[in-house]
mmCIF file of C-alpha atoms and ligand atoms in Angstrom:
data_model
loop_
_atom_site.group_PDB
_atom_site.id
_atom_site.type_symbol
_atom_site.label_atom_id
_atom_site.label_comp_id
_atom_site.label_asym_id
_atom_site.label_seq_id
_atom_site.Cartn_x
_atom_site.Cartn_y
_atom_site.Cartn_z
ATOM 1 C CA MET A 18 -0.240 0.099 -0.110
ATOM 2 C CA LYS A 19 0.946 3.848 -0.509
ATOM 3 C CA LYS A 20 0.238 5.771 1.557
ATOM 4 C CA VAL A 21 -0.498 9.336 0.472
ATOM 5 C CA LEU A 22 -1.424 12.540 2.385
ATOM 6 C CA ILE A 23 -3.881 15.170 0.507
ATOM 7 C CA THR A 24 -4.890 18.432 1.292
ATOM 8 C CA GLY A 25 -7.274 19.844 0.801
ATOM 9 C CA GLY A 26 -8.584 16.867 -0.419
ATOM 10 C CA CYS A 27 -12.547 17.689 0.899
ATOM 11 C CA GLY A 28 -12.592 20.001 -2.378
ATOM 12 C CA PHE A 29 -13.868 19.735 -5.603
ATOM 13 C CA ILE A 30 -10.570 17.924 -7.456
ATOM 14 C CA GLY A 31 -9.575 16.488 -4.154
ATOM 15 C CA VAL A 32 -13.246 14.334 -3.890
ATOM 16 C CA ASN A 33 -12.836 13.416 -7.042
ATOM 17 C CA LEU A 34 -9.029 12.363 -6.677
ATOM 18 C CA VAL A 35 -9.555 10.525 -3.607
ATOM 19 C CA ARG A 36 -12.751 8.046 -5.568
ATOM 20 C CA ALA A 37 -9.777 7.913 -8.461
ATOM 21 C CA LEU A 38 -7.209 5.997 -6.339
ATOM 22 C CA ASN A 39 -9.481 3.937 -4.714
ATOM 23 C CA ALA A 40 -10.993 3.071 -8.164
ATOM 24 C CA VAL A 41 -7.469 2.471 -9.046
ATOM 25 C CA GLY A 42 -6.459 0.450 -5.673
ATOM 26 C CA GLY A 43 -3.431 0.429 -3.572
ATOM 27 C CA TYR A 44 -2.995 3.501 -1.959
ATOM 28 C CA GLU A 45 -3.911 4.734 2.096
ATOM 29 C CA ILE A 46 -5.245 8.111 1.883
ATOM 30 C CA SER A 47 -5.466 10.601 4.951
ATOM 31 C CA ILE A 48 -6.425 13.920 4.121
ATOM 32 C CA LEU A 49 -6.259 17.563 5.368
ATOM 33 C CA ASP A 50 -8.404 19.897 5.126
ATOM 34 C CA ASN A 51 -9.242 22.840 7.501
ATOM 35 C CA GLU A 52 -13.481 23.052 5.571
ATOM 36 C CA SER A 53 -13.031 26.213 4.507
ATOM 37 C CA LEU A 54 -15.083 25.023 1.468
ATOM 38 C CA GLY A 55 -15.021 21.616 0.682
ATOM 39 C CA VAL A 56 -16.307 19.344 3.906
ATOM 40 C CA ARG A 57 -15.766 16.070 5.429
ATOM 41 C CA ALA A 58 -19.164 14.760 4.564
ATOM 42 C CA ASP A 59 -18.228 15.611 0.841
ATOM 43 C CA LEU A 60 -15.958 12.819 0.964
ATOM 44 C CA GLY A 61 -19.089 10.360 1.529
ATOM 45 C CA ASN A 62 -18.423 6.830 3.046
ATOM 46 C CA PHE A 63 -14.583 7.650 2.891
ATOM 47 C CA ASP A 64 -12.984 5.189 4.867
ATOM 48 C CA GLY A 65 -9.454 6.373 5.751
ATOM 49 C CA LYS A 66 -7.958 8.963 7.692
ATOM 50 C CA PHE A 67 -9.325 12.739 7.843
ATOM 51 C CA VAL A 68 -8.231 15.632 10.003
ATOM 52 C CA HIS A 69 -9.866 18.587 10.696
ATOM 53 C CA GLY A 70 -7.028 20.910 9.999
ATOM 54 C CA ASP A 71 -4.871 23.652 8.571
ATOM 55 C CA VAL A 72 -1.870 23.518 5.823
ATOM 56 C CA THR A 73 -0.035 26.352 7.457
ATOM 57 C CA ASP A 74 0.469 24.468 11.238
ATOM 58 C CA LEU A 75 3.401 23.783 10.770
ATOM 59 C CA ALA A 76 3.685 21.079 13.494
ATOM 60 C CA LEU A 77 0.061 19.378 12.341
ATOM 61 C CA VAL A 78 1.959 19.393 8.982
ATOM 62 C CA ARG A 79 4.877 17.534 10.505
ATOM 63 C CA LYS A 80 2.708 15.408 12.391
ATOM 64 C CA LEU A 81 1.077 14.303 8.997
ATOM 65 C CA ALA A 82 4.006 13.916 6.675
ATOM 66 C CA LYS A 83 6.359 11.347 9.228
ATOM 67 C CA GLY A 84 5.180 7.616 7.281
ATOM 68 C CA VAL A 85 4.030 9.168 4.389
ATOM 69 C CA ASP A 86 5.106 8.202 0.648
ATOM 70 C CA VAL A 87 2.843 10.414 -1.286
ATOM 71 C CA VAL A 88 1.824 14.327 -0.641
ATOM 72 C CA VAL A 89 -0.989 15.804 -3.568
ATOM 73 C CA HIS A 90 -0.933 19.196 -2.320
ATOM 74 C CA LEU A 91 -4.714 20.809 -3.046
ATOM 75 C CA ALA A 92 -5.188 23.077 -0.375
ATOM 76 C CA ALA A 93 -5.385 26.405 -1.300
ATOM 77 C CA HIS A 94 -7.102 29.646 -1.283
ATOM 78 C CA THR A 95 -8.214 29.314 -4.492
ATOM 79 C CA ARG A 96 -10.366 32.812 -5.684
ATOM 80 C CA VAL A 97 -8.179 35.140 -8.054
ATOM 81 C CA ILE A 98 -10.710 38.037 -6.880
ATOM 82 C CA GLU A 99 -10.978 37.423 -3.333
ATOM 83 C CA SER A 100 -6.947 37.293 -3.467
ATOM 84 C CA ILE A 101 -6.289 40.866 -5.044
ATOM 85 C CA GLU A 102 -8.943 42.014 -2.282
ATOM 86 C CA ASN A 103 -7.046 40.028 0.364
ATOM 87 C CA PRO A 104 -3.596 39.186 -0.533
ATOM 88 C CA ALA A 105 -2.239 38.719 3.122
ATOM 89 C CA GLN A 106 -4.741 35.885 3.848
ATOM 90 C CA ASN A 107 -3.958 34.549 -0.199
ATOM 91 C CA PHE A 108 -0.080 34.701 0.471
ATOM 92 C CA THR A 109 -0.569 33.093 4.326
ATOM 93 C CA ASP A 110 -2.372 29.744 2.650
ATOM 94 C CA ASN A 111 -0.513 28.939 -0.178
ATOM 95 C CA VAL A 112 2.978 30.348 -0.035
ATOM 96 C CA ILE A 113 3.215 29.771 4.089
ATOM 97 C CA GLY A 114 1.386 26.277 3.400
ATOM 98 C CA THR A 115 3.264 24.879 0.323
ATOM 99 C CA PHE A 116 6.780 25.879 1.756
ATOM 100 C CA HIS A 117 5.840 24.154 5.691
ATOM 101 C CA LEU A 118 4.250 21.121 4.346
ATOM 102 C CA LEU A 119 7.498 21.238 2.235
ATOM 103 C CA GLU A 120 9.617 21.467 5.240
ATOM 104 C CA ALA A 121 7.627 18.597 6.501
ATOM 105 C CA CYS A 122 7.840 16.668 3.581
ATOM 106 C CA ARG A 123 11.832 16.661 3.552
ATOM 107 C CA GLU A 124 12.114 16.466 6.850
ATOM 108 C CA ALA A 125 9.631 13.442 6.841
ATOM 109 C CA ASN A 126 11.880 11.924 3.826
ATOM 110 C CA VAL A 127 8.964 12.180 1.925
ATOM 111 C CA ILE A 128 9.777 10.253 -1.839
ATOM 112 C CA ARG A 129 6.581 12.169 -4.324
ATOM 113 C CA PHE A 130 5.286 15.653 -3.586
ATOM 114 C CA ILE A 131 3.006 16.754 -6.759
ATOM 115 C CA SER A 132 1.051 20.177 -6.271
ATOM 116 C CA ALA A 133 -1.548 21.688 -7.684
ATOM 117 C CA SER A 134 -0.351 24.854 -10.030
ATOM 118 C CA THR A 135 -2.388 26.905 -12.656
ATOM 119 C CA GLY A 136 -1.569 28.072 -16.229
ATOM 120 C CA GLY A 137 -4.273 31.160 -16.509
ATOM 121 C CA ALA A 138 -3.774 33.461 -13.895
ATOM 122 C CA ILE A 139 0.708 32.315 -14.107
ATOM 123 C CA LEU A 140 1.188 33.211 -17.062
ATOM 124 C CA GLY A 141 -1.568 35.967 -17.946
ATOM 125 C CA ASP A 142 -2.290 36.665 -21.006
ATOM 126 C CA ALA A 143 0.763 35.099 -22.630
ATOM 127 C CA PRO A 144 -0.072 33.963 -26.410
ATOM 128 C CA ALA A 145 -2.517 30.363 -26.423
ATOM 129 C CA PRO A 146 -1.450 27.761 -26.591
ATOM 130 C CA VAL A 147 0.258 28.407 -23.685
ATOM 131 C CA HIS A 148 3.285 25.850 -22.918
ATOM 132 C CA GLU A 149 6.041 25.435 -19.807
ATOM 133 C CA GLU A 150 7.824 27.245 -21.795
ATOM 134 C CA LEU A 151 6.299 30.845 -21.279
ATOM 135 C CA VAL A 152 7.986 33.226 -19.296
ATOM 136 C CA PRO A 153 5.369 33.658 -15.536
ATOM 137 C CA GLN A 154 3.830 37.303 -15.630
ATOM 138 C CA PRO A 155 1.100 36.599 -12.611
ATOM 139 C CA LEU A 156 -1.611 39.335 -13.435
ATOM 140 C CA SER A 157 -3.123 38.697 -9.170
ATOM 141 C CA ALA A 158 -1.995 38.132 -5.785
ATOM 142 C CA TYR A 159 -3.471 34.365 -6.253
ATOM 143 C CA GLY A 160 -1.200 33.707 -9.442
ATOM 144 C CA ALA A 161 1.748 35.193 -7.986
ATOM 145 C CA SER A 162 1.470 32.745 -5.123
ATOM 146 C CA LYS A 163 1.022 30.377 -7.319
ATOM 147 C CA LEU A 164 4.001 30.682 -9.238
ATOM 148 C CA ALA A 165 5.784 31.715 -5.385
ATOM 149 C CA ALA A 166 4.645 27.194 -4.729
ATOM 150 C CA GLU A 167 6.563 26.605 -7.953
ATOM 151 C CA GLY A 168 9.656 28.102 -7.255
ATOM 152 C CA TYR A 169 9.731 26.642 -3.929
ATOM 153 C CA CYS A 170 8.938 23.215 -5.386
ATOM 154 C CA SER A 171 11.635 23.513 -7.748
ATOM 155 C CA ALA A 172 14.289 24.085 -5.107
ATOM 156 C CA TYR A 173 13.172 21.809 -2.738
ATOM 157 C CA THR A 174 13.617 19.260 -5.688
ATOM 158 C CA ALA A 175 17.275 20.864 -6.707
ATOM 159 C CA SER A 176 18.496 21.096 -3.222
ATOM 160 C CA TYR A 177 17.421 18.803 -1.094
ATOM 161 C CA GLY A 178 16.231 16.127 -3.669
ATOM 162 C CA LEU A 179 12.716 16.234 -2.981
ATOM 163 C CA PRO A 180 11.119 14.944 -6.505
ATOM 164 C CA CYS A 181 8.265 17.316 -6.770
ATOM 165 C CA ALA A 182 5.791 18.369 -10.283
ATOM 166 C CA SER A 183 3.905 21.500 -10.531
ATOM 167 C CA LEU A 184 0.720 20.376 -12.266
ATOM 168 C CA ARG A 185 -0.524 23.485 -14.007
ATOM 169 C CA PHE A 186 -4.587 22.561 -14.084
ATOM 170 C CA SER A 187 -6.450 24.629 -16.890
ATOM 171 C CA ASN A 188 -10.568 25.034 -16.068
ATOM 172 C CA ILE A 189 -11.381 21.845 -14.630
ATOM 173 C CA TYR A 190 -15.100 21.014 -14.449
ATOM 174 C CA GLY A 191 -17.522 18.311 -13.762
ATOM 175 C CA PRO A 192 -19.083 16.871 -10.948
ATOM 176 C CA ARG A 193 -19.246 17.522 -7.294
ATOM 177 C CA SER A 194 -17.783 21.195 -8.186
ATOM 178 C CA TYR A 195 -20.922 22.509 -6.200
ATOM 179 C CA HIS A 196 -19.340 24.953 -4.553
ATOM 180 C CA LYS A 197 -17.346 26.377 -6.849
ATOM 181 C CA ASP A 198 -17.559 29.744 -9.504
ATOM 182 C CA SER A 199 -15.856 28.110 -12.402
ATOM 183 C CA VAL A 200 -17.805 29.460 -15.843
ATOM 184 C CA VAL A 201 -19.333 26.135 -15.924
ATOM 185 C CA ALA A 202 -20.781 25.333 -12.531
ATOM 186 C CA ARG A 203 -22.461 28.794 -12.236
ATOM 187 C CA PHE A 204 -23.988 28.384 -15.185
ATOM 188 C CA LEU A 205 -25.590 25.514 -14.294
ATOM 189 C CA LYS A 206 -26.405 26.684 -10.939
ATOM 190 C CA ARG A 207 -27.933 29.851 -12.352
ATOM 191 C CA ILE A 208 -29.588 27.063 -15.157
ATOM 192 C CA LEU A 209 -31.482 24.883 -12.095
ATOM 193 C CA ALA A 210 -32.155 28.106 -10.302
ATOM 194 C CA GLY A 211 -33.977 29.947 -13.204
ATOM 195 C CA GLN A 212 -31.729 32.743 -13.499
ATOM 196 C CA GLU A 213 -30.199 34.764 -16.949
ATOM 197 C CA LEU A 214 -26.967 33.421 -17.965
ATOM 198 C CA VAL A 215 -24.640 36.203 -18.503
ATOM 199 C CA ILE A 216 -21.834 36.957 -21.046
ATOM 200 C CA TYR A 217 -19.443 39.603 -20.653
ATOM 201 C CA GLY A 218 -18.370 40.840 -23.991
ATOM 202 C CA ASP A 219 -19.436 38.739 -27.181
ATOM 203 C CA GLY A 220 -18.603 35.403 -25.370
ATOM 204 C CA SER A 221 -15.733 34.591 -27.635
ATOM 205 C CA GLN A 222 -13.783 34.431 -25.275
ATOM 206 C CA ILE A 223 -11.353 31.493 -25.310
ATOM 207 C CA ARG A 224 -11.134 28.259 -22.304
ATOM 208 C CA ASP A 225 -9.531 24.890 -22.447
ATOM 209 C CA TYR A 226 -11.770 23.191 -20.119
ATOM 210 C CA LEU A 227 -11.062 19.653 -18.823
ATOM 211 C CA TYR A 228 -13.335 17.230 -16.997
ATOM 212 C CA ILE A 229 -12.491 16.346 -13.370
ATOM 213 C CA ASP A 230 -11.913 12.725 -14.254
ATOM 214 C CA ASP A 231 -9.430 13.202 -16.553
ATOM 215 C CA LEU A 232 -7.558 15.588 -14.761
ATOM 216 C CA ALA A 233 -7.849 12.780 -12.026
ATOM 217 C CA ALA A 234 -6.767 9.903 -13.726
ATOM 218 C CA GLY A 235 -3.112 13.126 -15.099
ATOM 219 C CA ILE A 236 -2.857 13.262 -11.724
ATOM 220 C CA VAL A 237 -2.758 9.689 -10.178
ATOM 221 C CA LYS A 238 -0.089 8.983 -13.422
ATOM 222 C CA ALA A 239 1.856 11.246 -12.167
ATOM 223 C CA ILE A 240 1.855 9.813 -9.042
ATOM 224 C CA GLU A 241 3.417 6.865 -10.302
ATOM 225 C CA SER A 242 6.037 8.715 -12.445
ATOM 226 C CA ASP A 243 9.171 10.279 -11.697
ATOM 227 C CA CYS A 244 8.264 13.530 -13.852
ATOM 228 C CA VAL A 245 9.441 16.700 -11.733
ATOM 229 C CA GLY A 246 8.862 20.350 -13.075
ATOM 230 C CA THR A 247 5.678 22.188 -14.641
ATOM 231 C CA TYR A 248 3.326 20.174 -16.006
ATOM 232 C CA GLN A 249 -0.086 21.695 -17.832
ATOM 233 C CA LEU A 250 -2.995 19.889 -17.661
ATOM 234 C CA GLY A 251 -6.125 20.914 -19.670
ATOM 235 C CA ALA A 252 -7.746 19.182 -22.687
ATOM 236 C CA GLY A 253 -5.416 21.229 -25.543
ATOM 237 C CA ARG A 254 -8.677 22.292 -27.386
ATOM 238 C CA PRO A 255 -10.092 25.778 -26.978
ATOM 239 C CA THR A 256 -13.272 26.319 -26.740
ATOM 240 C CA THR A 257 -15.421 29.666 -27.234
ATOM 241 C CA LEU A 258 -17.974 30.199 -24.316
ATOM 242 C CA ASN A 259 -20.307 30.357 -27.242
ATOM 243 C CA GLU A 260 -19.286 26.846 -28.286
ATOM 244 C CA LEU A 261 -19.847 26.091 -24.033
ATOM 245 C CA LEU A 262 -23.105 27.291 -24.306
ATOM 246 C CA ASP A 263 -24.119 25.300 -27.298
ATOM 247 C CA ILE A 264 -23.427 22.591 -25.354
ATOM 248 C CA MET A 265 -25.546 23.195 -22.330
ATOM 249 C CA LYS A 266 -27.911 24.027 -24.804
ATOM 250 C CA GLU A 267 -27.740 20.068 -26.208
ATOM 251 C CA VAL A 268 -27.960 18.491 -22.850
ATOM 252 C CA VAL A 269 -30.331 20.432 -20.896
ATOM 253 C CA PRO A 270 -34.600 19.847 -21.511
ATOM 254 C CA ALA A 271 -35.175 23.143 -23.362
ATOM 255 C CA GLU A 272 -37.627 24.268 -21.018
ATOM 256 C CA LYS A 273 -35.111 24.839 -18.599
ATOM 257 C CA MET A 274 -32.517 26.670 -20.788
ATOM 258 C CA PRO A 275 -32.893 30.762 -19.523
ATOM 259 C CA PRO A 276 -32.430 33.505 -21.191
ATOM 260 C CA ILE A 277 -28.988 34.759 -21.798
ATOM 261 C CA GLN A 278 -28.087 38.133 -21.477
ATOM 262 C CA TYR A 279 -24.981 40.051 -23.377
ATOM 263 C CA LYS A 280 -23.080 42.348 -21.445
ATOM 264 C CA SER A 281 -20.172 45.150 -21.799
ATOM 265 C CA ALA A 282 -16.607 42.723 -21.479
ATOM 266 C CA ARG A 283 -14.841 43.032 -18.047
ATOM 267 C CA LYS A 284 -11.845 44.476 -17.804
ATOM 268 C CA GLY A 285 -8.788 42.692 -17.153
ATOM 269 C CA GLU A 286 -10.141 39.277 -17.939
ATOM 270 C CA VAL A 287 -8.213 37.690 -20.470
ATOM 271 C CA HIS A 288 -10.085 37.024 -23.845
ATOM 272 C CA THR A 289 -8.282 33.444 -24.636
ATOM 273 C CA THR A 290 -5.953 30.830 -22.680
ATOM 274 C CA TRP A 291 -6.024 27.446 -23.831
ATOM 275 C CA CYS A 292 -2.698 25.135 -23.098
ATOM 276 C CA ASN A 293 -0.481 22.286 -24.712
ATOM 277 C CA ILE A 294 -0.353 19.013 -23.235
ATOM 278 C CA SER A 295 2.381 17.623 -24.904
ATOM 279 C CA LYS A 296 5.222 18.263 -22.085
ATOM 280 C CA ALA A 297 2.615 15.917 -19.795
ATOM 281 C CA LYS A 298 1.681 13.123 -22.319
ATOM 282 C CA ASP A 299 5.173 12.549 -23.548
ATOM 283 C CA ALA A 300 6.346 12.260 -19.115
ATOM 284 C CA PHE A 301 3.726 10.464 -18.103
ATOM 285 C CA GLY A 302 1.192 9.386 -20.751
ATOM 286 C CA PHE A 303 -1.633 12.409 -19.792
ATOM 287 C CA ASP A 304 -3.903 11.723 -21.842
ATOM 288 C CA PRO A 305 -8.300 13.426 -21.357
ATOM 289 C CA THR A 306 -9.795 11.718 -23.648
ATOM 290 C CA THR A 307 -13.641 13.391 -21.917
ATOM 291 C CA GLU A 308 -15.320 15.063 -25.735
ATOM 292 C CA LEU A 309 -16.535 18.167 -23.657
ATOM 293 C CA ALA A 310 -20.466 17.062 -24.370
ATOM 294 C CA ASP A 311 -20.074 13.805 -22.292
ATOM 295 C CA GLY A 312 -18.382 15.875 -19.546
ATOM 296 C CA VAL A 313 -21.006 18.183 -19.326
ATOM 297 C CA ARG A 314 -23.771 15.542 -19.469
ATOM 298 C CA ASN A 315 -22.336 13.829 -16.504
ATOM 299 C CA THR A 316 -21.897 17.405 -14.681
ATOM 300 C CA TRP A 317 -25.414 18.394 -15.573
ATOM 301 C CA ASN A 318 -27.311 15.054 -14.190
ATOM 302 C CA TRP A 319 -25.188 15.333 -11.025
ATOM 303 C CA PHE A 320 -26.297 18.590 -10.873
ATOM 304 C CA VAL A 321 -29.715 17.657 -11.347
ATOM 305 C CA ASP A 322 -29.516 14.677 -8.745
ATOM 306 C CA ARG A 323 -28.239 16.549 -6.130
ATOM 307 C CA GLN A 324 -30.788 19.480 -6.228
ATOM 308 C CA GLY A 325 -32.950 16.318 -5.925
ATOM 309 C CA ALA A 326 -31.591 15.034 -2.916
HETATM 310 N N1 NAD B 412 -10.636 23.844 -10.048
HETATM 311 C C1 NAD B 412 -10.354 24.473 -11.300
HETATM 312 O O1 NAD B 412 -10.248 24.473 -12.158
HETATM 313 C C2 NAD B 412 -8.300 24.756 -10.824
HETATM 314 C C3 NAD B 412 -7.061 25.341 -12.023
HETATM 315 C C4 NAD B 412 -6.094 25.789 -11.712
HETATM 316 C C5 NAD B 412 -5.961 25.154 -9.893
HETATM 317 N N2 NAD B 412 -6.245 24.505 -9.358
HETATM 318 C C6 NAD B 412 -6.086 24.517 -8.073
HETATM 319 O O2 NAD B 412 -6.067 22.871 -7.894
HETATM 320 C C7 NAD B 412 -6.446 22.853 -6.146
HETATM 321 C C8 NAD B 412 -7.609 22.219 -5.969
HETATM 322 O O3 NAD B 412 -8.682 23.069 -6.614
HETATM 323 P P1 NAD B 412 -10.248 23.089 -5.858
HETATM 324 O O4 NAD B 412 -10.506 23.250 -7.726
HETATM 325 O O5 NAD B 412 -10.187 21.258 -5.753
HETATM 326 O O6 NAD B 412 -10.683 23.816 -4.875
HETATM 327 P P2 NAD B 412 -11.115 23.567 -4.041
HETATM 328 O O7 NAD B 412 -11.604 25.315 -3.739
HETATM 329 O O8 NAD B 412 -12.566 23.099 -4.158
HETATM 330 O O9 NAD B 412 -10.657 22.696 -2.695
HETATM 331 C C9 NAD B 412 -9.749 23.485 -2.100
HETATM 332 C C10 NAD B 412 -9.549 22.908 -0.384
HETATM 333 O O10 NAD B 412 -8.690 23.243 0.388
HETATM 334 C C11 NAD B 412 -9.451 23.495 2.083
HETATM 335 N N3 NAD B 412 -8.454 24.689 2.157
HETATM 336 C C12 NAD B 412 -8.430 25.851 1.676
HETATM 337 N N4 NAD B 412 -7.598 26.479 2.278
HETATM 338 C C13 NAD B 412 -6.945 25.894 3.258
HETATM 339 C C14 NAD B 412 -5.794 25.239 4.599
HETATM 340 N N5 NAD B 412 -5.209 27.222 4.775
HETATM 341 N N6 NAD B 412 -5.741 24.348 5.067
HETATM 342 C C15 NAD B 412 -6.770 23.200 5.246
HETATM 343 N N7 NAD B 412 -7.105 23.592 4.055
HETATM 344 C C16 NAD B 412 -7.684 24.642 3.307
HETATM 345 C C17 NAD B 412 -11.037 23.915 1.344
HETATM 346 O O11 NAD B 412 -11.622 23.805 2.280
HETATM 347 C C18 NAD B 412 -11.224 23.066 0.503
HETATM 348 O O12 NAD B 412 -11.595 21.819 0.306
HETATM 349 C C19 NAD B 412 -6.014 24.058 -5.818
HETATM 350 O O13 NAD B 412 -4.771 24.337 -5.113
HETATM 351 C C20 NAD B 412 -6.364 25.282 -7.095
HETATM 352 O O14 NAD B 412 -5.620 26.736 -6.821
HETATM 353 C C21 NAD B 412 -7.577 25.114 -9.304
#
């Protein structure tokens, strides 16, 4: 059995990763989460060890890292706008939290450290498709904190031989994302509430939507590989907001589809970002296969079931 500690394991990506690891088998999972967003109940019938606590608590993470083989670090302050309003909190959670965890892993001789990072927020307005060789230029405190975390991961690999991989997730969507404010979750919640959908600009903005099961499978592959450094994980496919809406119109019953309102574009919003995933494909066989329409349909069905529950 491989012992895996997942920080932020009650969050959207965490609960799906736990399911993916359990489906593969051979992992003994423990979770650290301060339940500021995801909560213990979101894990369902999880039978591993759950610890309510904060990743910035050095004494606690020292204790938890002992005897662990792999750490998957997902816990973070994830909201870009809030990070601009309160950069200090974001710095504490994301930079100090990552640093304390790396220290604990170094002392405990952990053999693998996987860190959740982001392409969009780190690279800013870079020309698409983005890739790992571009010069980072964060536009928010959130992006800066993730870049700092990547820097510490790189340093802990080089200085202390702790194999760290920073995985830059694109726009992740899928079941169990109810508390998220990303576009798929937000639109599906508004559709269910009968509220109009608001699009800022003409809907031509481009994103890279990656289905959660493809991401979780990619994280498992990264855990099992010996890759270090940064890797973009996306679908590797550009999709405009209007194309996403067209798919939602196919998936959602016509009578449930609310009106769509176009408002003027928001200042500072990146227009186009999607990523080249060749490096992750070559390094650990990352292979996202879910068609956007299938992923949106699964997500819609989960949201409908949740509402019915
Ligand atoms: N979802 C995406 O599209 C996306 C894209 C790029 C990067 N990421 C990164 O992936 C990771 C997971 O994202 P998610 O979508 O699951 O987010 P999420 O907000 O659903 O989950 C984060 C979890 O971490 C916990 N947490 C927050 N601060 C903590 C702290 N200081 N100590 C302990 N627990 C804490 C929260 O309670 C929550 O359960 C984050 O690091 C995020 O920045 C996500």
